[in-house]
Short mmCIF file of C-alpha atoms and ligand atoms in Angstrom, two decimals:
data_model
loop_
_atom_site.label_atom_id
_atom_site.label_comp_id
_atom_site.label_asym_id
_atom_site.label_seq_id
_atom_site.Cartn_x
_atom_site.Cartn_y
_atom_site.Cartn_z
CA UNK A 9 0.00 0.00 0.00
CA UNK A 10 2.99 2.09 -0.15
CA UNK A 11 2.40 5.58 -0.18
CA UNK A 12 -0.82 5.21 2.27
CA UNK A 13 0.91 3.59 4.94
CA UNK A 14 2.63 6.91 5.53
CA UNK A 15 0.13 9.45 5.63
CA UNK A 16 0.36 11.48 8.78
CA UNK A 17 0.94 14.67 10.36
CA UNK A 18 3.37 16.03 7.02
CA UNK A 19 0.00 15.67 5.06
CA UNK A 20 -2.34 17.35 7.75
CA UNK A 21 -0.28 20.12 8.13
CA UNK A 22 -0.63 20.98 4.57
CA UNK A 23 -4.24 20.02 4.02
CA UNK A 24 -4.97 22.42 7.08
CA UNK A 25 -3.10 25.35 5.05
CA UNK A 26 -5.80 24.76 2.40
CA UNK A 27 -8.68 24.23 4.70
CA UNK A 28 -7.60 27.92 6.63
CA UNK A 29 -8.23 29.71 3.70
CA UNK A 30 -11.16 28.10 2.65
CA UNK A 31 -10.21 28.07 -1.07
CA UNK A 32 -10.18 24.10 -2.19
CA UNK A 33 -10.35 25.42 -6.23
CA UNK A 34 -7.23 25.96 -7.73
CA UNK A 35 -7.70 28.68 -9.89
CA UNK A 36 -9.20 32.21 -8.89
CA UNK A 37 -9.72 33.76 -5.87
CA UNK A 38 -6.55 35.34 -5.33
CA UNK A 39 -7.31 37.67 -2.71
CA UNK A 40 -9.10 35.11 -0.44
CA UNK A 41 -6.04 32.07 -0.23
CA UNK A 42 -3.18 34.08 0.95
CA UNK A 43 -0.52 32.81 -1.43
CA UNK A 44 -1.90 29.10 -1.12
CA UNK A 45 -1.93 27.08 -4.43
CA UNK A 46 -1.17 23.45 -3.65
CA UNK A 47 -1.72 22.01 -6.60
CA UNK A 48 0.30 24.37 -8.65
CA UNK A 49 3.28 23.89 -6.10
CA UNK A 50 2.59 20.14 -6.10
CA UNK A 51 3.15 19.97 -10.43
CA UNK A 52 6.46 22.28 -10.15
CA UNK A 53 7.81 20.24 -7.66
CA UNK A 54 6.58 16.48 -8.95
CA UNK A 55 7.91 18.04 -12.74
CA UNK A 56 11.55 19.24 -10.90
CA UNK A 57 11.29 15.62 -9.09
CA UNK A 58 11.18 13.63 -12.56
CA UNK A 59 13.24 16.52 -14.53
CA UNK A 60 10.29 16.81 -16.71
CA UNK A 61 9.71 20.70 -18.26
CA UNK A 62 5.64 20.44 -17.34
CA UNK A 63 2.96 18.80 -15.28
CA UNK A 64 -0.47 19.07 -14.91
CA UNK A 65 -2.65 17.48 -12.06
CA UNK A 66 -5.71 15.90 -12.61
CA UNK A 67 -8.49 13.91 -11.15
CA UNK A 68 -7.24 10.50 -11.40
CA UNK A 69 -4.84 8.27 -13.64
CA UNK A 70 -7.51 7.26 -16.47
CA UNK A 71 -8.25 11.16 -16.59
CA UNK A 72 -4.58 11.89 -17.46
CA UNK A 73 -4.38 8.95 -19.96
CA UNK A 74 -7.59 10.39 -21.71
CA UNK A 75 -6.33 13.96 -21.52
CA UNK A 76 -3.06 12.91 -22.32
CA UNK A 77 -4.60 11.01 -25.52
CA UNK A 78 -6.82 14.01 -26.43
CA UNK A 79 -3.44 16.52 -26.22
CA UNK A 80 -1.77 14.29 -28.40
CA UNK A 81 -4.70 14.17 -30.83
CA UNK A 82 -5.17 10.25 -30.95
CA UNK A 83 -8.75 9.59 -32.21
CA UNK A 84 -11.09 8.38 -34.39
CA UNK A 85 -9.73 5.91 -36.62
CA UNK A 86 -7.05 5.51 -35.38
CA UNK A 87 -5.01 2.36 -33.22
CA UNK A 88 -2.97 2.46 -30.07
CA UNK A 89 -0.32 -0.55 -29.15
CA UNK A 90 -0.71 -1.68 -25.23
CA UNK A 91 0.47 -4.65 -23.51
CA UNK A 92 -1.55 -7.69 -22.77
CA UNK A 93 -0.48 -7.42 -19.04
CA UNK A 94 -1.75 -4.11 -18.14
CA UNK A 95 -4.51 -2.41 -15.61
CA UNK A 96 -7.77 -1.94 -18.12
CA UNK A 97 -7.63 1.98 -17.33
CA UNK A 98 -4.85 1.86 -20.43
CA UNK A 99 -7.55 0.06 -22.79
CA UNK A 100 -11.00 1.91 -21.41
CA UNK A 101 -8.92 5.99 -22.17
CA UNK A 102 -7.83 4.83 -25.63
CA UNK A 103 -11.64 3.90 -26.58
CA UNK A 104 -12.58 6.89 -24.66
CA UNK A 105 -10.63 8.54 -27.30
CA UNK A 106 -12.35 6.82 -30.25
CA UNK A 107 -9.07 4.89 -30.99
CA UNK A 108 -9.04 0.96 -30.93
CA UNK A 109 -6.49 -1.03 -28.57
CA UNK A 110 -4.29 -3.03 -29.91
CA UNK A 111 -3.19 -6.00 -27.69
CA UNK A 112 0.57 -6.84 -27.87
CA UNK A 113 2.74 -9.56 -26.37
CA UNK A 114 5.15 -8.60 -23.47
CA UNK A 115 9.05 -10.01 -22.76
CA UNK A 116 10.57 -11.23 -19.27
CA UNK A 117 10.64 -7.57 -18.04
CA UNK A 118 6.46 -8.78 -17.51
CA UNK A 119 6.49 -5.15 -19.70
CA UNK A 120 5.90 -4.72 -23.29
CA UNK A 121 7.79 -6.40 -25.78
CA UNK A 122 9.41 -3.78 -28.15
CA UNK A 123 9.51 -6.56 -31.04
CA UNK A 124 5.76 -7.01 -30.07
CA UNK A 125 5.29 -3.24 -31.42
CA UNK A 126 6.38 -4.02 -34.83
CA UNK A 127 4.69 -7.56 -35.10
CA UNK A 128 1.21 -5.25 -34.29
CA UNK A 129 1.72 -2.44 -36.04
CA UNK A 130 -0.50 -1.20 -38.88
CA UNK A 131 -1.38 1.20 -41.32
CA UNK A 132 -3.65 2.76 -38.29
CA UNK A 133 -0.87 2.55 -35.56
CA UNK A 134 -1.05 5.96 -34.31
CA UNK A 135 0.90 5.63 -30.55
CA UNK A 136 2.31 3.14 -28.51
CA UNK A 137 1.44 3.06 -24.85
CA UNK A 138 4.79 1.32 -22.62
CA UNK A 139 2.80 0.56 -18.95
CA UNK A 140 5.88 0.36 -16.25
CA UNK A 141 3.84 -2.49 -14.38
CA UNK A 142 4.28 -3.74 -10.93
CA UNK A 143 7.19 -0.96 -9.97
CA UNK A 144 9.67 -1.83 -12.67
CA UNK A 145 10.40 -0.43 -16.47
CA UNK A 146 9.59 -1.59 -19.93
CA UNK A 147 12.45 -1.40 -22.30
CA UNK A 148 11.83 1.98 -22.82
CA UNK A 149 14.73 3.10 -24.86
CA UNK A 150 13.81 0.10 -27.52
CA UNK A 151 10.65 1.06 -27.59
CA UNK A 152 10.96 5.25 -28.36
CA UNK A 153 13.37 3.52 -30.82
CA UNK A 154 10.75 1.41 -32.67
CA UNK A 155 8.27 3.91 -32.53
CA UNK A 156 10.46 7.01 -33.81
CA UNK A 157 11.55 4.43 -36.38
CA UNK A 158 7.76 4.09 -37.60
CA UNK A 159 6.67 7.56 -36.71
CA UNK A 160 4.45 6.80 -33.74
CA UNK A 161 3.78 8.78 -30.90
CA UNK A 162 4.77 7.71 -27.28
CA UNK A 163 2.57 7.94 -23.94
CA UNK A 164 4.38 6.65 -21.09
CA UNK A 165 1.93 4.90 -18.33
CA UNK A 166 3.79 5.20 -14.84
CA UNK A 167 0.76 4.68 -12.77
CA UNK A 168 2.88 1.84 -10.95
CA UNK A 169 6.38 2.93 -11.07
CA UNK A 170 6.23 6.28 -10.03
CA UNK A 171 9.79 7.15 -9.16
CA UNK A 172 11.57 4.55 -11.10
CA UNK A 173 14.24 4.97 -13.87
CA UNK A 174 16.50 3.40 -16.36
CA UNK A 175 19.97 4.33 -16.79
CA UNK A 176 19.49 7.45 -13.57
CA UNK A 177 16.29 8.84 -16.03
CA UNK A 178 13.00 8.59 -14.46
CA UNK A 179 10.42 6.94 -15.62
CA UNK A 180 7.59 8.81 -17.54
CA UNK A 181 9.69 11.31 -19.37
CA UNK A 182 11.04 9.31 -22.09
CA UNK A 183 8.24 9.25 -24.55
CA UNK A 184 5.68 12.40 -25.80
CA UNK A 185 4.07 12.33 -23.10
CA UNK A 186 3.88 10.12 -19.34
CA UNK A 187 1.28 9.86 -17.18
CA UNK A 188 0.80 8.82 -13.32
CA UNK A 189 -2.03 7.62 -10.76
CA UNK A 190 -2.09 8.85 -7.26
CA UNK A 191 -5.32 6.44 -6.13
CA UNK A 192 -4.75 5.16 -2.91
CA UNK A 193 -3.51 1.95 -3.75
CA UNK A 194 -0.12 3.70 -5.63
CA UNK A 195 3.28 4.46 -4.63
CA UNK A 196 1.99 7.67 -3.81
CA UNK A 197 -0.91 8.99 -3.08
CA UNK A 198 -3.43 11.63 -2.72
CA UNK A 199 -6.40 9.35 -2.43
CA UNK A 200 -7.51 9.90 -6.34
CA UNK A 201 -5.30 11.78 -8.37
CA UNK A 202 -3.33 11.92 -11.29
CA UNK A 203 -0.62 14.02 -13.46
CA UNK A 204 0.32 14.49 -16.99
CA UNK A 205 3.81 15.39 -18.00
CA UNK A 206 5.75 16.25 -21.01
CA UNK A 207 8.58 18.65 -22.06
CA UNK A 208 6.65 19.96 -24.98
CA UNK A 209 4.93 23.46 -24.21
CA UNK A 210 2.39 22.78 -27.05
CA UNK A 211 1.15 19.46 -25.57
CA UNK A 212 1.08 21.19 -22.50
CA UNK A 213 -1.08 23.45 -23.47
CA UNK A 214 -3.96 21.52 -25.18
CA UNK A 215 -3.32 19.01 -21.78
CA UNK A 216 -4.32 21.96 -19.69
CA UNK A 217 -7.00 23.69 -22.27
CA UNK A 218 -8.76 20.30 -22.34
CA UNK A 219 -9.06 19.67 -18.83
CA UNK A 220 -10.34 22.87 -17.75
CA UNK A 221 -12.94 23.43 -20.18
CA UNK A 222 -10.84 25.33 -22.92
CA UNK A 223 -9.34 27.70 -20.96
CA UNK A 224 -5.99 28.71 -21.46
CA UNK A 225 -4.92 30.11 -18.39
CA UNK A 226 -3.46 32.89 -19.14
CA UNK A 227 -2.72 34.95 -15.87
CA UNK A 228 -2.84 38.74 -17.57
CA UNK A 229 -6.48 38.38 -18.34
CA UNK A 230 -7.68 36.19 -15.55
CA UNK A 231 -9.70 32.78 -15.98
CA UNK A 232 -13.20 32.85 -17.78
CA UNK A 233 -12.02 36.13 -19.93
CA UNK A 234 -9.75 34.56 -22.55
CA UNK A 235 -8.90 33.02 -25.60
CA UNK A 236 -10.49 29.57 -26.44
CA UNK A 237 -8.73 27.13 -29.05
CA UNK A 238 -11.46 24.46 -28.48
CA UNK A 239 -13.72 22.62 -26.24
CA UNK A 240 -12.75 20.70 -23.39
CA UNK A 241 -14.07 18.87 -20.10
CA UNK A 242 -13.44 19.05 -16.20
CA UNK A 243 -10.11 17.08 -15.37
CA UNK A 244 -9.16 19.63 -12.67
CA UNK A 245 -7.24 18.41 -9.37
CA UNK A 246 -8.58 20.35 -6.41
CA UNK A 247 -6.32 21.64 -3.71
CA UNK A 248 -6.77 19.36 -1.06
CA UNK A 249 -5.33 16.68 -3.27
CA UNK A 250 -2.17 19.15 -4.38
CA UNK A 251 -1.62 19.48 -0.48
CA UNK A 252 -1.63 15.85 0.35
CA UNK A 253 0.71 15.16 -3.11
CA UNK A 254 3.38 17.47 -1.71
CA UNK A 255 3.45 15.81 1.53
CA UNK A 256 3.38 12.45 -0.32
CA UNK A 257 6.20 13.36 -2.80
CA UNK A 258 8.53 14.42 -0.09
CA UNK A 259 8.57 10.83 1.29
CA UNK A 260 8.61 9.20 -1.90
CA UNK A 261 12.27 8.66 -2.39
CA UNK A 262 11.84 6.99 1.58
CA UNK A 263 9.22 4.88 0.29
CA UNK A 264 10.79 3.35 -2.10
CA UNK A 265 14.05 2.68 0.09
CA UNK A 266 11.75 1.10 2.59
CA UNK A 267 10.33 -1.10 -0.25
CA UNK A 268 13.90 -1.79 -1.69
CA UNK A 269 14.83 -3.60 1.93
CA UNK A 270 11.84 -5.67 2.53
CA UNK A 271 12.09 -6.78 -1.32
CA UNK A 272 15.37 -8.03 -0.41
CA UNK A 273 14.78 -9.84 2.33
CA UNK A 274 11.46 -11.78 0.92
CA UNK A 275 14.27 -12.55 -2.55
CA UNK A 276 16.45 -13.85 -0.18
CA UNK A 277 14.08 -16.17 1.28
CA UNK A 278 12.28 -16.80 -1.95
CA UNK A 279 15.16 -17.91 -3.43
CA UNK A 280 14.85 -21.30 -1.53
CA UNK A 281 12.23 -22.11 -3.71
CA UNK A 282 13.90 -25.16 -6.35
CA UNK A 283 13.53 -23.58 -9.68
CA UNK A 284 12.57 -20.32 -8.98
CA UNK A 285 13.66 -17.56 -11.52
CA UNK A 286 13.39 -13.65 -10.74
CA UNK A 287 12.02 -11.28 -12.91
CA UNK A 288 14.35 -9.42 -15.56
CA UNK A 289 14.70 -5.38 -14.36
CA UNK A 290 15.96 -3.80 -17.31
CA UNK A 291 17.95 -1.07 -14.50
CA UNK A 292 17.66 -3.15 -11.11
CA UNK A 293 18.61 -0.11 -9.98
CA UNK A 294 16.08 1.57 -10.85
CA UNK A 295 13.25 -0.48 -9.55
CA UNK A 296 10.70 0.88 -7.42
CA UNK A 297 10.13 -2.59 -5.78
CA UNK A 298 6.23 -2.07 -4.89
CA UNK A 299 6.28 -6.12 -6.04
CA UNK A 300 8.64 -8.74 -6.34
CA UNK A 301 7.94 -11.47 -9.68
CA UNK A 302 9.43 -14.40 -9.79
CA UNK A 303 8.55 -17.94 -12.08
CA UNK A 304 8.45 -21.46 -11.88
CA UNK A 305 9.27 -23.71 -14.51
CA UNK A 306 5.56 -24.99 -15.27
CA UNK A 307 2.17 -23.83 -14.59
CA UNK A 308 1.93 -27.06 -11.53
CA UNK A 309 4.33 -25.80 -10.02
CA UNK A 310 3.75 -21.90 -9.81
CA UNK A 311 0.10 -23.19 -8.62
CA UNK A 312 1.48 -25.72 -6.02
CA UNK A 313 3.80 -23.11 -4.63
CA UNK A 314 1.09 -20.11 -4.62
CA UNK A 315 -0.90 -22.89 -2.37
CA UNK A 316 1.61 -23.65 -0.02
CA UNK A 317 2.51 -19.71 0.19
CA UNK A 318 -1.17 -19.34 1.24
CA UNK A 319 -1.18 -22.85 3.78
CA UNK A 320 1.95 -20.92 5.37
CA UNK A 321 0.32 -17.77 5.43
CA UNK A 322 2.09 -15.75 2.53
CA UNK A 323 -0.18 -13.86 -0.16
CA UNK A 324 0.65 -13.97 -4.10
CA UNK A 325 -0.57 -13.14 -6.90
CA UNK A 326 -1.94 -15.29 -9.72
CA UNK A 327 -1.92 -12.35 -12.58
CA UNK A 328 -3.27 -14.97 -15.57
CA UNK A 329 -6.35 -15.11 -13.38
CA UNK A 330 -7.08 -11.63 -11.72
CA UNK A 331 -9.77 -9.44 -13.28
CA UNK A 332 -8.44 -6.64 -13.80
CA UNK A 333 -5.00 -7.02 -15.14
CA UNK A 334 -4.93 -9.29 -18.33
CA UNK A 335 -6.53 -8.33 -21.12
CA UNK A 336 -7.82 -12.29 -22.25
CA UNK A 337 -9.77 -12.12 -18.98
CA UNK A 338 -11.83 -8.29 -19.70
CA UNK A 339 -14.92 -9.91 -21.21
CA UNK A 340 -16.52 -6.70 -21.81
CA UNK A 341 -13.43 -5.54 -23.94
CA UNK A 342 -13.78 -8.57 -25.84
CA UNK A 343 -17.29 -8.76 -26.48
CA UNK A 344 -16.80 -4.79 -27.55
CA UNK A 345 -19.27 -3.88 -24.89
CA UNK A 346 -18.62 -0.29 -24.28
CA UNK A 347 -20.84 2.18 -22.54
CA UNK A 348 -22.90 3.04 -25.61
CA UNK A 349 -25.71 0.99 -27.07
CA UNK A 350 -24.35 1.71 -30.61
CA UNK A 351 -20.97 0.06 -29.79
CA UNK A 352 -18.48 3.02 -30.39
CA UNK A 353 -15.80 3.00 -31.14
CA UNK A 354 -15.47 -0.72 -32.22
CA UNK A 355 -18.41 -0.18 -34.94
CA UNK A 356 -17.23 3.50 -35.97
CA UNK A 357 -16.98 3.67 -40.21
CA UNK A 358 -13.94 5.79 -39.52
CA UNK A 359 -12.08 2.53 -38.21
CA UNK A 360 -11.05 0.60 -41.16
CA UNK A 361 -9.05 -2.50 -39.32
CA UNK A 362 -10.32 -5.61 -37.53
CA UNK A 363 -10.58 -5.69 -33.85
CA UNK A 364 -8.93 -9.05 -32.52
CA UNK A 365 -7.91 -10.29 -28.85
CA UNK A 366 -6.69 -13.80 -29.45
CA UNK A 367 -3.91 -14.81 -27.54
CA UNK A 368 -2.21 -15.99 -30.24
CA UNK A 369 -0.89 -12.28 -30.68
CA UNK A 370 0.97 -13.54 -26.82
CA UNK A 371 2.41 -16.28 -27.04
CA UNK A 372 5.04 -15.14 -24.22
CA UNK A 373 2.40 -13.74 -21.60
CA UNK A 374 0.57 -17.10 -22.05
CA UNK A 375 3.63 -18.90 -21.34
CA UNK A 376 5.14 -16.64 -18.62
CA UNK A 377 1.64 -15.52 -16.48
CA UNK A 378 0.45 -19.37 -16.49
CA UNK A 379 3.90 -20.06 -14.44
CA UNK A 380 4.35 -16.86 -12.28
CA UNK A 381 3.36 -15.19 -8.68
CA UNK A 382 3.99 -12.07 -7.66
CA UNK A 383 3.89 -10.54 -4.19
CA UNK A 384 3.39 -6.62 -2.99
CA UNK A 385 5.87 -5.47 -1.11
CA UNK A 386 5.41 -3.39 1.90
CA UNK A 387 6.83 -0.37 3.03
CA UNK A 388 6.86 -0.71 6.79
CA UNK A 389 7.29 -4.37 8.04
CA UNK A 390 7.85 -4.90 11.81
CA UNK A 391 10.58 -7.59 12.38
CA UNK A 392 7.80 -9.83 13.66
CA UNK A 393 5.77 -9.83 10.50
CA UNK A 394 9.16 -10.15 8.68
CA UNK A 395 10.08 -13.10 10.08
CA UNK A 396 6.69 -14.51 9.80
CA UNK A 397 6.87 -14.01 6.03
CA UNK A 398 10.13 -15.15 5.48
CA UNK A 399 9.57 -18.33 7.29
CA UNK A 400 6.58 -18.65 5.43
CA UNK A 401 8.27 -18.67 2.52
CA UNK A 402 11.14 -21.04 3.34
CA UNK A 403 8.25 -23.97 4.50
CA UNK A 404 6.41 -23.29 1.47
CA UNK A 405 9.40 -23.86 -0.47
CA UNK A 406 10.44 -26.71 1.61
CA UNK A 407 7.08 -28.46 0.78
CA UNK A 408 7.97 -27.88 -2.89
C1 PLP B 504 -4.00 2.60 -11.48
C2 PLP B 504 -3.65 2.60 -12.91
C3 PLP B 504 -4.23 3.49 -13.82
C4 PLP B 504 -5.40 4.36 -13.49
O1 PLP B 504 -5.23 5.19 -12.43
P1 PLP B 504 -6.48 5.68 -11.54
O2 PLP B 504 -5.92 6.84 -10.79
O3 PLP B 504 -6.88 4.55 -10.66
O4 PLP B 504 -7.55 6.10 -12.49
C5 PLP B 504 -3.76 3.47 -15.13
N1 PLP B 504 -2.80 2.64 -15.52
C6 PLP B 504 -2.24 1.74 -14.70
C7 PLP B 504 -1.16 0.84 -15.20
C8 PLP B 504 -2.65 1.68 -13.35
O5 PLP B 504 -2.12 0.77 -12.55
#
């Protein structure tokens, strides 16, 4: 639970700032909050953090993928690349969009295969979206690669490695655009929430124009009295959410050192397990360790030791099987059951290709999710609980 089991006094004393001048809106009344904008300082400071040029908050992590899709002008017609392995959120904002997602195999990193991209791509292929899953990278630099080489755009999804990097550059700033989730199950939160970032001013721009209605923002005429380029929606963060992002982003580099040394200890013990392999971190450095992966050598065996795990008291996760995560299980996406009667956009006349989710485009997700478990990783462990889980483990493995 990361970033939640930290919340305390650092993010009441900023709340309270907000709440004492009774302004929760971040834009406007100026002469009311007594130099209190939260959510401004939060995207300076989270956009310094990553060494991105811009940032815009937002309500929640699907709300920056959508906005982040609509800045980038990804629509109607045309396709997206995501991973099989994935939280749905990536799938739902690019048919929120009007584009079609395009399912595509994934590599040991559990991350999206760069060769995958090029096996998928079409005539359509507008952007690629890498998804940093479970606190560790894609192959991001392969991937901007492929998808410079064939002129696609790049959105970044760092709702679960927020913090991470390859090579000392954090995660989220590689492609067009990134984007990150601060729900309360995240490596930081500010119970929902979400960000945008790029280093381009003009996808900036239409980020911030769409999420606000059209406005632009500009501080020499005041909100409400300017220029509009086009319409938009409501995206906005509010400032009680800025406050509590501060406070969250202060502890995040402790967070993930606290995660780093209880991930160590449950490899150690894990590594008892005959046949157990890890999974591949492109940077190991770099890993935000919110979950440790690991595989057996056959689906029996991943499934005996995720039972004797849970006989000795030790959770995993079964990814192959969980609702939410692999695409082969979303019936809804399958069946093209979107919120509209009339099926958009699967039945739109501006799409030209043929929608298809058969695994046989994932052949190595098949192969690796049958024989895999992975484990969250907690920030805070006592020594008791530690000890618990790590002789867990060793029994379990014992039994194996
Ligand atoms: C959580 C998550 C999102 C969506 O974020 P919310 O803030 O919950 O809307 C998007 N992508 C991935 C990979 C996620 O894990």
């Amino acid at each position: 639970m990361a970033g939640a089991e930290l919340i305390g006094n650092e993010e009441i004393k900023e709340v309270m700032e907000v709440l004492e001048t009774g302004v929760l809106s971040r834009y406007d009344f100026h002469d009311k909050r007594k130099g209190v904008y939260k959510v401004a300082e939060f995207e300076k400071a989270f956009a310094d953090y990553l060494g991105a040029a811009h940032a815009l908050g937002v309500t929640s992590g699907s709300a920056a993928l959508k906005v982040a899709l609509t800045a980038l002008d990804v629509g109607h017609g045309d396709e997206v690349i995501v991973p099989a392995f994935d939280f749905i959120a990536t799938y739902e904002s690019v048919l929120e969009v009007g584009a079609i997602p395009v399912m595509a195999d994934i590599d040991d990193t559990f991350n999206l295969d760069p060769g995958a991209v090029e096996k998928r791509l079409t005539s359509r292929t507008r952007a690629v979206i890498p998804v940093h899953m479970c606190g560790s990278a894609a192959r991001i630099e392969e991937i901007v690669a492929v998808a410079r080489k064939h002129g696609l755009l790049v959105l970044e999804d760092n709702a679960q490695a927020c913090g991470g990097s390859v090579g000392g550059k954090k995660l989220g700033t590689f492609g067009d655009m990134g984007i990150f989730s601060f729900d309360y199950y995240k490596t930081m939160t500010t119970g929902e929430g979400g960000l945008v970032i790029t280093d381009s001013k003009r996808l900036y721009d239409r980020a911030d124009w769409y999420h606000d209605h059209g406005h632009d923002h500009n501080p020499a005429v005041g909100r409400a009295q300017e220029g509009r380029s086009f319409l938009g929606f409501n995206y906005r963060m509010g400032e009680l959410q800025g406050a509590v992002g501060l406070a969250q982003l202060r502890k995040l580099d402790e967070i993930i050192a606290g995660q780093r040394r209880n991930k160590a200890a449950l490899r150690e013990a894990l590594s008892t397990v005959p046949g157990i392999t890890f999974r591949e971190h492109v940077d190991p450095a770099g890993d935000t360790a919110t979950f440790i992966g690991f595989s057996l050598p056959d689906e029996r065996a991943a499934r005996a030791l995720q039972g004797e795990l849970k006989d000795n008291g030790v959770d995993s996760i079964y990814y192959k099987e969980n609702a939410w995560h692999y695409a082969p299980r979303w019936e809804h996406l399958i069946a093209g059951a979107t919120a509209n009667s009339k099926g958009y956009p699967f039945t739109s006349p501006l799409y030209t290709g043929t929608v298809d989710y058969s695994v046989e485009h994932i052949p190595h997700a098949e192969d690796l999710l049958a024989r895999s478990l992975f484990m969250a990783v907690p920030v805070i462990m006592t020594d008791e609980r530690s000890r618990a889980v790590t002789q867990g483990i060793e029994k379990a493995a014992a039994a194996m």
